[in-house]
């Protein structure tokens, strides 16, 4: 019985950790706590959530490591200023990204079907006609845990061979990188709160903060693909290397 009580206590602490983390993330992402806002001190968080100061400290450390807050000695923790930078990003494969973290990788195709492009598809693909596309959804895993959700449209006018491809054996991103020599790309990076469906797929609490990377690519014959990657906020970071502009 003592062992069961210890297990239940450990689970309760883990649940409270996620609740505190989720509450603070939501306050920051929603704008309720703007840049420069002082986060409650550890002792205040511990008292409010009825947890130890160690648990509160771990939450603040995780938020600081994610770049959401700044911890200042003797002053407390504050919501960090957003970093808005233009950067040239490479076209990368999710498997390479996971393996670079020294983690085991696998993926699972959730959905794959051919469909006529609707208005939202045409906007995403930057096309005007009613081309057909392949809509595919894949879930990528790192060490057995969901790493990111991929939602992709492939333009069959530009990439007709995708119609006969079995994306349950090779991920669409890896296949496109190998098959289609892209000539231009566009990235958009944003944050969103996970709705119930996304939260269920990524195995995170609803309304958790997620990093979203949207990408369009073109080749010489037209738009190739539009893809949306959704990552739990603590599993991904964007890194760009750059040099001073020439004078």
mmCIF file of C-alpha atoms in Angstrom:
data_model
loop_
_atom_site.group_PDB
_atom_site.id
_atom_site.type_symbol
_atom_site.label_atom_id
_atom_site.label_comp_id
_atom_site.label_asym_id
_atom_site.label_seq_id
_atom_site.Cartn_x
_atom_site.Cartn_y
_atom_site.Cartn_z
ATOM 1 C CA UNK A 1 0.000 0.000 0.000
ATOM 2 C CA UNK A 2 2.843 2.363 0.806
ATOM 3 C CA UNK A 3 4.270 1.816 -2.673
ATOM 4 C CA UNK A 4 0.913 2.621 -4.302
ATOM 5 C CA UNK A 5 0.678 5.854 -2.315
ATOM 6 C CA UNK A 6 4.177 6.860 -3.444
ATOM 7 C CA UNK A 7 3.275 6.170 -7.094
ATOM 8 C CA UNK A 8 0.074 8.203 -6.812
ATOM 9 C CA UNK A 9 1.999 11.073 -5.190
ATOM 10 C CA UNK A 10 4.581 11.024 -7.999
ATOM 11 C CA UNK A 11 1.847 11.090 -10.639
ATOM 12 C CA UNK A 12 0.145 13.992 -8.868
ATOM 13 C CA UNK A 13 3.375 16.017 -8.877
ATOM 14 C CA UNK A 14 3.834 15.305 -12.604
ATOM 15 C CA UNK A 15 0.266 16.388 -13.327
ATOM 16 C CA UNK A 16 0.681 19.607 -11.334
ATOM 17 C CA UNK A 17 3.976 20.321 -13.112
ATOM 18 C CA UNK A 18 2.186 20.105 -16.486
ATOM 19 C CA UNK A 19 -0.689 22.248 -15.223
ATOM 20 C CA UNK A 20 1.584 25.049 -13.987
ATOM 21 C CA UNK A 21 3.613 24.885 -17.201
ATOM 22 C CA UNK A 22 0.472 24.929 -19.356
ATOM 23 C CA UNK A 23 -1.111 27.805 -17.428
ATOM 24 C CA UNK A 24 1.966 30.029 -17.765
ATOM 25 C CA UNK A 25 2.490 29.124 -21.450
ATOM 26 C CA UNK A 26 -1.124 29.943 -22.226
ATOM 27 C CA UNK A 27 -0.907 33.297 -20.433
ATOM 28 C CA UNK A 28 2.178 34.189 -22.475
ATOM 29 C CA UNK A 29 1.002 32.906 -25.878
ATOM 30 C CA UNK A 30 -2.448 34.506 -25.487
ATOM 31 C CA UNK A 31 -0.865 37.882 -24.710
ATOM 32 C CA UNK A 32 -2.469 38.085 -21.272
ATOM 33 C CA UNK A 33 1.074 38.323 -19.897
ATOM 34 C CA UNK A 34 2.927 40.657 -22.325
ATOM 35 C CA UNK A 35 6.731 40.897 -22.756
ATOM 36 C CA UNK A 36 8.284 42.270 -19.586
ATOM 37 C CA UNK A 37 5.487 41.004 -17.335
ATOM 38 C CA UNK A 38 6.846 39.663 -14.053
ATOM 39 C CA UNK A 39 6.069 35.992 -13.493
ATOM 40 C CA UNK A 40 4.995 35.128 -9.918
ATOM 41 C CA UNK A 41 7.938 34.155 -7.711
ATOM 42 C CA UNK A 42 8.626 30.485 -6.958
ATOM 43 C CA UNK A 43 7.174 30.804 -3.476
ATOM 44 C CA UNK A 44 4.002 32.394 -4.902
ATOM 45 C CA UNK A 45 3.571 29.633 -7.497
ATOM 46 C CA UNK A 46 4.250 26.953 -4.881
ATOM 47 C CA UNK A 47 1.617 28.389 -2.554
ATOM 48 C CA UNK A 48 -0.980 28.928 -5.308
ATOM 49 C CA UNK A 49 -0.669 25.391 -6.727
ATOM 50 C CA UNK A 50 0.151 23.696 -3.401
ATOM 51 C CA UNK A 51 3.445 22.262 -4.655
ATOM 52 C CA UNK A 52 7.048 22.402 -3.473
ATOM 53 C CA UNK A 53 9.349 25.260 -4.451
ATOM 54 C CA UNK A 54 11.452 22.663 -6.278
ATOM 55 C CA UNK A 55 8.512 21.847 -8.588
ATOM 56 C CA UNK A 56 7.900 25.554 -9.225
ATOM 57 C CA UNK A 57 11.607 26.061 -9.930
ATOM 58 C CA UNK A 58 11.641 23.203 -12.462
ATOM 59 C CA UNK A 59 8.707 24.770 -14.323
ATOM 60 C CA UNK A 60 10.412 28.172 -14.510
ATOM 61 C CA UNK A 61 13.664 26.549 -15.633
ATOM 62 C CA UNK A 62 11.843 24.713 -18.432
ATOM 63 C CA UNK A 63 10.170 27.936 -19.571
ATOM 64 C CA UNK A 64 13.517 29.755 -19.537
ATOM 65 C CA UNK A 65 15.171 26.995 -21.577
ATOM 66 C CA UNK A 66 12.350 27.306 -24.125
ATOM 67 C CA UNK A 67 13.005 31.048 -24.413
ATOM 68 C CA UNK A 68 9.581 32.079 -23.122
ATOM 69 C CA UNK A 69 10.831 33.799 -19.976
ATOM 70 C CA UNK A 70 14.012 35.462 -18.696
ATOM 71 C CA UNK A 71 15.243 34.775 -15.184
ATOM 72 C CA UNK A 72 17.069 37.693 -13.580
ATOM 73 C CA UNK A 73 19.098 37.239 -10.428
ATOM 74 C CA UNK A 74 17.424 38.847 -7.410
ATOM 75 C CA UNK A 75 14.697 40.368 -9.633
ATOM 76 C CA UNK A 76 12.619 37.329 -10.579
ATOM 77 C CA UNK A 77 11.353 35.935 -13.899
ATOM 78 C CA UNK A 78 9.863 37.983 -16.724
ATOM 79 C CA UNK A 79 8.130 37.233 -20.031
ATOM 80 C CA UNK A 80 10.832 37.384 -22.717
ATOM 81 C CA UNK A 81 10.760 39.819 -25.601
ATOM 82 C CA UNK A 82 9.755 38.052 -28.853
ATOM 83 C CA UNK A 83 12.553 37.473 -31.319
ATOM 84 C CA UNK A 84 11.515 38.288 -34.850
ATOM 85 C CA UNK A 85 14.282 37.485 -37.311
ATOM 86 C CA UNK A 86 14.360 36.842 -41.022
ATOM 87 C CA UNK A 87 16.389 33.715 -41.666
ATOM 88 C CA UNK A 88 17.203 31.410 -44.551
ATOM 89 C CA UNK A 89 16.120 27.932 -43.532
ATOM 90 C CA UNK A 90 17.181 24.694 -45.128
ATOM 91 C CA UNK A 91 14.735 22.111 -46.428
ATOM 92 C CA UNK A 92 15.274 19.361 -43.886
ATOM 93 C CA UNK A 93 13.912 15.872 -43.343
ATOM 94 C CA UNK A 94 12.237 15.120 -40.012
ATOM 95 C CA UNK A 95 14.049 11.794 -39.684
ATOM 96 C CA UNK A 96 17.422 13.551 -39.993
ATOM 97 C CA UNK A 97 16.327 16.060 -37.364
ATOM 98 C CA UNK A 98 15.326 13.341 -34.900
ATOM 99 C CA UNK A 99 18.440 11.253 -35.465
ATOM 100 C CA UNK A 100 20.592 14.369 -34.978
ATOM 101 C CA UNK A 101 19.185 14.413 -31.439
ATOM 102 C CA UNK A 102 20.458 10.832 -30.986
ATOM 103 C CA UNK A 103 16.929 9.487 -30.737
ATOM 104 C CA UNK A 104 15.225 6.571 -32.461
ATOM 105 C CA UNK A 105 12.887 7.547 -35.267
ATOM 106 C CA UNK A 106 9.782 6.142 -36.884
ATOM 107 C CA UNK A 107 6.687 7.586 -38.487
ATOM 108 C CA UNK A 108 3.086 6.568 -38.982
ATOM 109 C CA UNK A 109 0.820 7.627 -41.822
ATOM 110 C CA UNK A 110 -2.487 8.796 -40.377
ATOM 111 C CA UNK A 111 -4.287 9.676 -43.617
ATOM 112 C CA UNK A 112 -3.560 9.756 -47.357
ATOM 113 C CA UNK A 113 -6.034 10.491 -50.143
ATOM 114 C CA UNK A 114 -6.407 12.222 -53.457
ATOM 115 C CA UNK A 115 -8.778 15.162 -53.584
ATOM 116 C CA UNK A 116 -9.764 18.128 -55.708
ATOM 117 C CA UNK A 117 -8.342 21.355 -54.382
ATOM 118 C CA UNK A 118 -10.824 23.508 -52.497
ATOM 119 C CA UNK A 119 -10.405 27.240 -51.887
ATOM 120 C CA UNK A 120 -8.196 26.775 -48.813
ATOM 121 C CA UNK A 121 -6.017 24.251 -50.679
ATOM 122 C CA UNK A 122 -5.535 26.651 -53.587
ATOM 123 C CA UNK A 123 -4.490 29.362 -51.173
ATOM 124 C CA UNK A 124 -2.012 27.045 -49.463
ATOM 125 C CA UNK A 125 -0.566 25.803 -52.764
ATOM 126 C CA UNK A 126 -0.626 29.225 -54.473
ATOM 127 C CA UNK A 127 -2.599 27.878 -57.442
ATOM 128 C CA UNK A 128 -5.652 29.334 -59.159
ATOM 129 C CA UNK A 129 -7.122 26.335 -60.986
ATOM 130 C CA UNK A 130 -8.884 23.270 -59.609
ATOM 131 C CA UNK A 131 -5.871 20.981 -59.645
ATOM 132 C CA UNK A 132 -5.983 17.668 -57.827
ATOM 133 C CA UNK A 133 -3.723 17.075 -54.882
ATOM 134 C CA UNK A 134 -2.606 14.390 -52.478
ATOM 135 C CA UNK A 135 -3.504 15.159 -48.881
ATOM 136 C CA UNK A 136 -1.344 13.248 -46.434
ATOM 137 C CA UNK A 137 -1.026 13.382 -42.649
ATOM 138 C CA UNK A 138 1.927 11.758 -40.867
ATOM 139 C CA UNK A 139 2.910 11.553 -37.219
ATOM 140 C CA UNK A 140 6.654 11.492 -36.556
ATOM 141 C CA UNK A 141 8.090 9.927 -33.384
ATOM 142 C CA UNK A 142 11.314 10.362 -31.384
ATOM 143 C CA UNK A 143 12.121 7.569 -28.933
ATOM 144 C CA UNK A 144 8.535 6.376 -29.218
ATOM 145 C CA UNK A 145 6.959 9.747 -28.351
ATOM 146 C CA UNK A 146 5.177 12.066 -30.826
ATOM 147 C CA UNK A 147 7.723 14.578 -32.157
ATOM 148 C CA UNK A 148 5.658 16.450 -34.723
ATOM 149 C CA UNK A 149 2.524 16.227 -36.845
ATOM 150 C CA UNK A 150 2.928 16.732 -40.603
ATOM 151 C CA UNK A 151 -0.057 17.856 -42.707
ATOM 152 C CA UNK A 152 0.836 18.103 -46.395
ATOM 153 C CA UNK A 153 -0.679 18.878 -49.796
ATOM 154 C CA UNK A 154 1.179 17.703 -52.911
ATOM 155 C CA UNK A 155 0.234 19.308 -56.223
ATOM 156 C CA UNK A 156 -0.457 16.475 -58.697
ATOM 157 C CA UNK A 157 -0.149 18.821 -61.673
ATOM 158 C CA UNK A 158 3.502 19.380 -60.789
ATOM 159 C CA UNK A 159 4.185 16.002 -59.175
ATOM 160 C CA UNK A 160 1.899 13.457 -60.914
ATOM 161 C CA UNK A 161 4.033 10.514 -59.761
ATOM 162 C CA UNK A 162 2.904 11.145 -56.184
ATOM 163 C CA UNK A 163 -0.478 9.633 -57.105
ATOM 164 C CA UNK A 164 0.973 6.113 -57.152
ATOM 165 C CA UNK A 165 3.343 6.514 -54.202
ATOM 166 C CA UNK A 166 2.836 4.496 -51.016
ATOM 167 C CA UNK A 167 3.541 7.011 -48.270
ATOM 168 C CA UNK A 168 3.140 4.401 -45.563
ATOM 169 C CA UNK A 169 6.609 3.078 -46.467
ATOM 170 C CA UNK A 170 8.441 6.386 -46.956
ATOM 171 C CA UNK A 171 7.479 9.769 -45.541
ATOM 172 C CA UNK A 172 6.341 12.332 -48.145
ATOM 173 C CA UNK A 173 8.983 14.841 -47.088
ATOM 174 C CA UNK A 174 11.853 12.388 -47.558
ATOM 175 C CA UNK A 175 10.429 11.242 -50.896
ATOM 176 C CA UNK A 176 9.973 14.792 -52.240
ATOM 177 C CA UNK A 177 13.475 15.846 -51.224
ATOM 178 C CA UNK A 178 14.894 12.889 -53.158
ATOM 179 C CA UNK A 179 12.621 13.223 -56.215
ATOM 180 C CA UNK A 180 11.897 16.903 -56.830
ATOM 181 C CA UNK A 181 14.673 19.501 -57.275
ATOM 182 C CA UNK A 182 12.934 22.494 -55.704
ATOM 183 C CA UNK A 183 13.938 25.979 -56.874
ATOM 184 C CA UNK A 184 12.203 28.234 -54.333
ATOM 185 C CA UNK A 185 10.761 27.922 -50.843
ATOM 186 C CA UNK A 186 8.812 30.009 -48.377
ATOM 187 C CA UNK A 187 8.642 29.496 -44.611
ATOM 188 C CA UNK A 188 6.272 30.869 -42.019
ATOM 189 C CA UNK A 189 6.860 30.252 -38.312
ATOM 190 C CA UNK A 190 4.203 30.891 -35.686
ATOM 191 C CA UNK A 191 2.804 29.674 -32.376
ATOM 192 C CA UNK A 192 -0.609 28.214 -31.676
ATOM 193 C CA UNK A 193 -2.516 26.521 -28.885
ATOM 194 C CA UNK A 194 -3.258 22.856 -29.547
ATOM 195 C CA UNK A 195 -6.917 22.058 -30.157
ATOM 196 C CA UNK A 196 -8.295 18.746 -28.919
ATOM 197 C CA UNK A 197 -7.452 16.818 -32.110
ATOM 198 C CA UNK A 198 -3.861 18.081 -32.305
ATOM 199 C CA UNK A 199 -3.369 17.579 -28.567
ATOM 200 C CA UNK A 200 -4.603 13.993 -28.825
ATOM 201 C CA UNK A 201 -2.228 13.211 -31.686
ATOM 202 C CA UNK A 202 0.785 14.819 -30.013
ATOM 203 C CA UNK A 203 -0.188 13.386 -26.599
ATOM 204 C CA UNK A 204 -0.126 16.784 -24.891
ATOM 205 C CA UNK A 205 -2.775 18.625 -22.851
ATOM 206 C CA UNK A 206 -5.301 20.649 -24.911
ATOM 207 C CA UNK A 207 -4.371 24.341 -25.243
ATOM 208 C CA UNK A 208 -0.662 23.550 -24.881
ATOM 209 C CA UNK A 209 1.647 25.874 -26.801
ATOM 210 C CA UNK A 210 2.944 24.481 -30.107
ATOM 211 C CA UNK A 211 5.484 25.711 -32.643
ATOM 212 C CA UNK A 212 4.117 25.660 -36.192
ATOM 213 C CA UNK A 213 6.352 25.709 -39.273
ATOM 214 C CA UNK A 214 4.564 26.141 -42.612
ATOM 215 C CA UNK A 215 6.446 25.707 -45.870
ATOM 216 C CA UNK A 216 5.706 26.039 -49.586
ATOM 217 C CA UNK A 217 8.079 24.874 -52.300
ATOM 218 C CA UNK A 218 8.186 25.384 -56.064
ATOM 219 C CA UNK A 219 10.151 23.925 -58.955
ATOM 220 C CA UNK A 220 10.524 25.222 -62.504
ATOM 221 C CA UNK A 221 7.070 23.919 -63.488
ATOM 222 C CA UNK A 222 5.104 25.381 -60.567
ATOM 223 C CA UNK A 223 4.043 24.832 -56.926
ATOM 224 C CA UNK A 224 5.143 21.471 -55.551
ATOM 225 C CA UNK A 225 3.860 21.176 -51.987
ATOM 226 C CA UNK A 226 2.528 22.998 -48.958
ATOM 227 C CA UNK A 227 3.214 21.475 -45.576
ATOM 228 C CA UNK A 228 2.444 22.332 -41.977
ATOM 229 C CA UNK A 229 4.561 20.896 -39.139
ATOM 230 C CA UNK A 230 3.200 21.189 -35.590
ATOM 231 C CA UNK A 231 5.635 20.584 -32.717
ATOM 232 C CA UNK A 232 5.091 20.574 -28.949
ATOM 233 C CA UNK A 233 6.824 23.744 -27.747
ATOM 234 C CA UNK A 234 9.458 21.843 -25.759
ATOM 235 C CA UNK A 235 10.577 19.529 -28.599
ATOM 236 C CA UNK A 236 11.807 21.898 -31.288
ATOM 237 C CA UNK A 237 13.869 25.022 -31.867
ATOM 238 C CA UNK A 238 14.684 27.037 -34.987
ATOM 239 C CA UNK A 239 18.384 27.779 -35.417
ATOM 240 C CA UNK A 240 19.804 29.980 -38.183
ATOM 241 C CA UNK A 241 23.425 30.876 -38.904
ATOM 242 C CA UNK A 242 24.084 34.188 -40.599
ATOM 243 C CA UNK A 243 26.853 36.651 -41.327
ATOM 244 C CA UNK A 244 27.034 40.481 -41.329
ATOM 245 C CA UNK A 245 25.665 42.117 -44.453
ATOM 246 C CA UNK A 246 28.323 43.305 -46.907
ATOM 247 C CA UNK A 247 28.992 47.022 -46.740
#
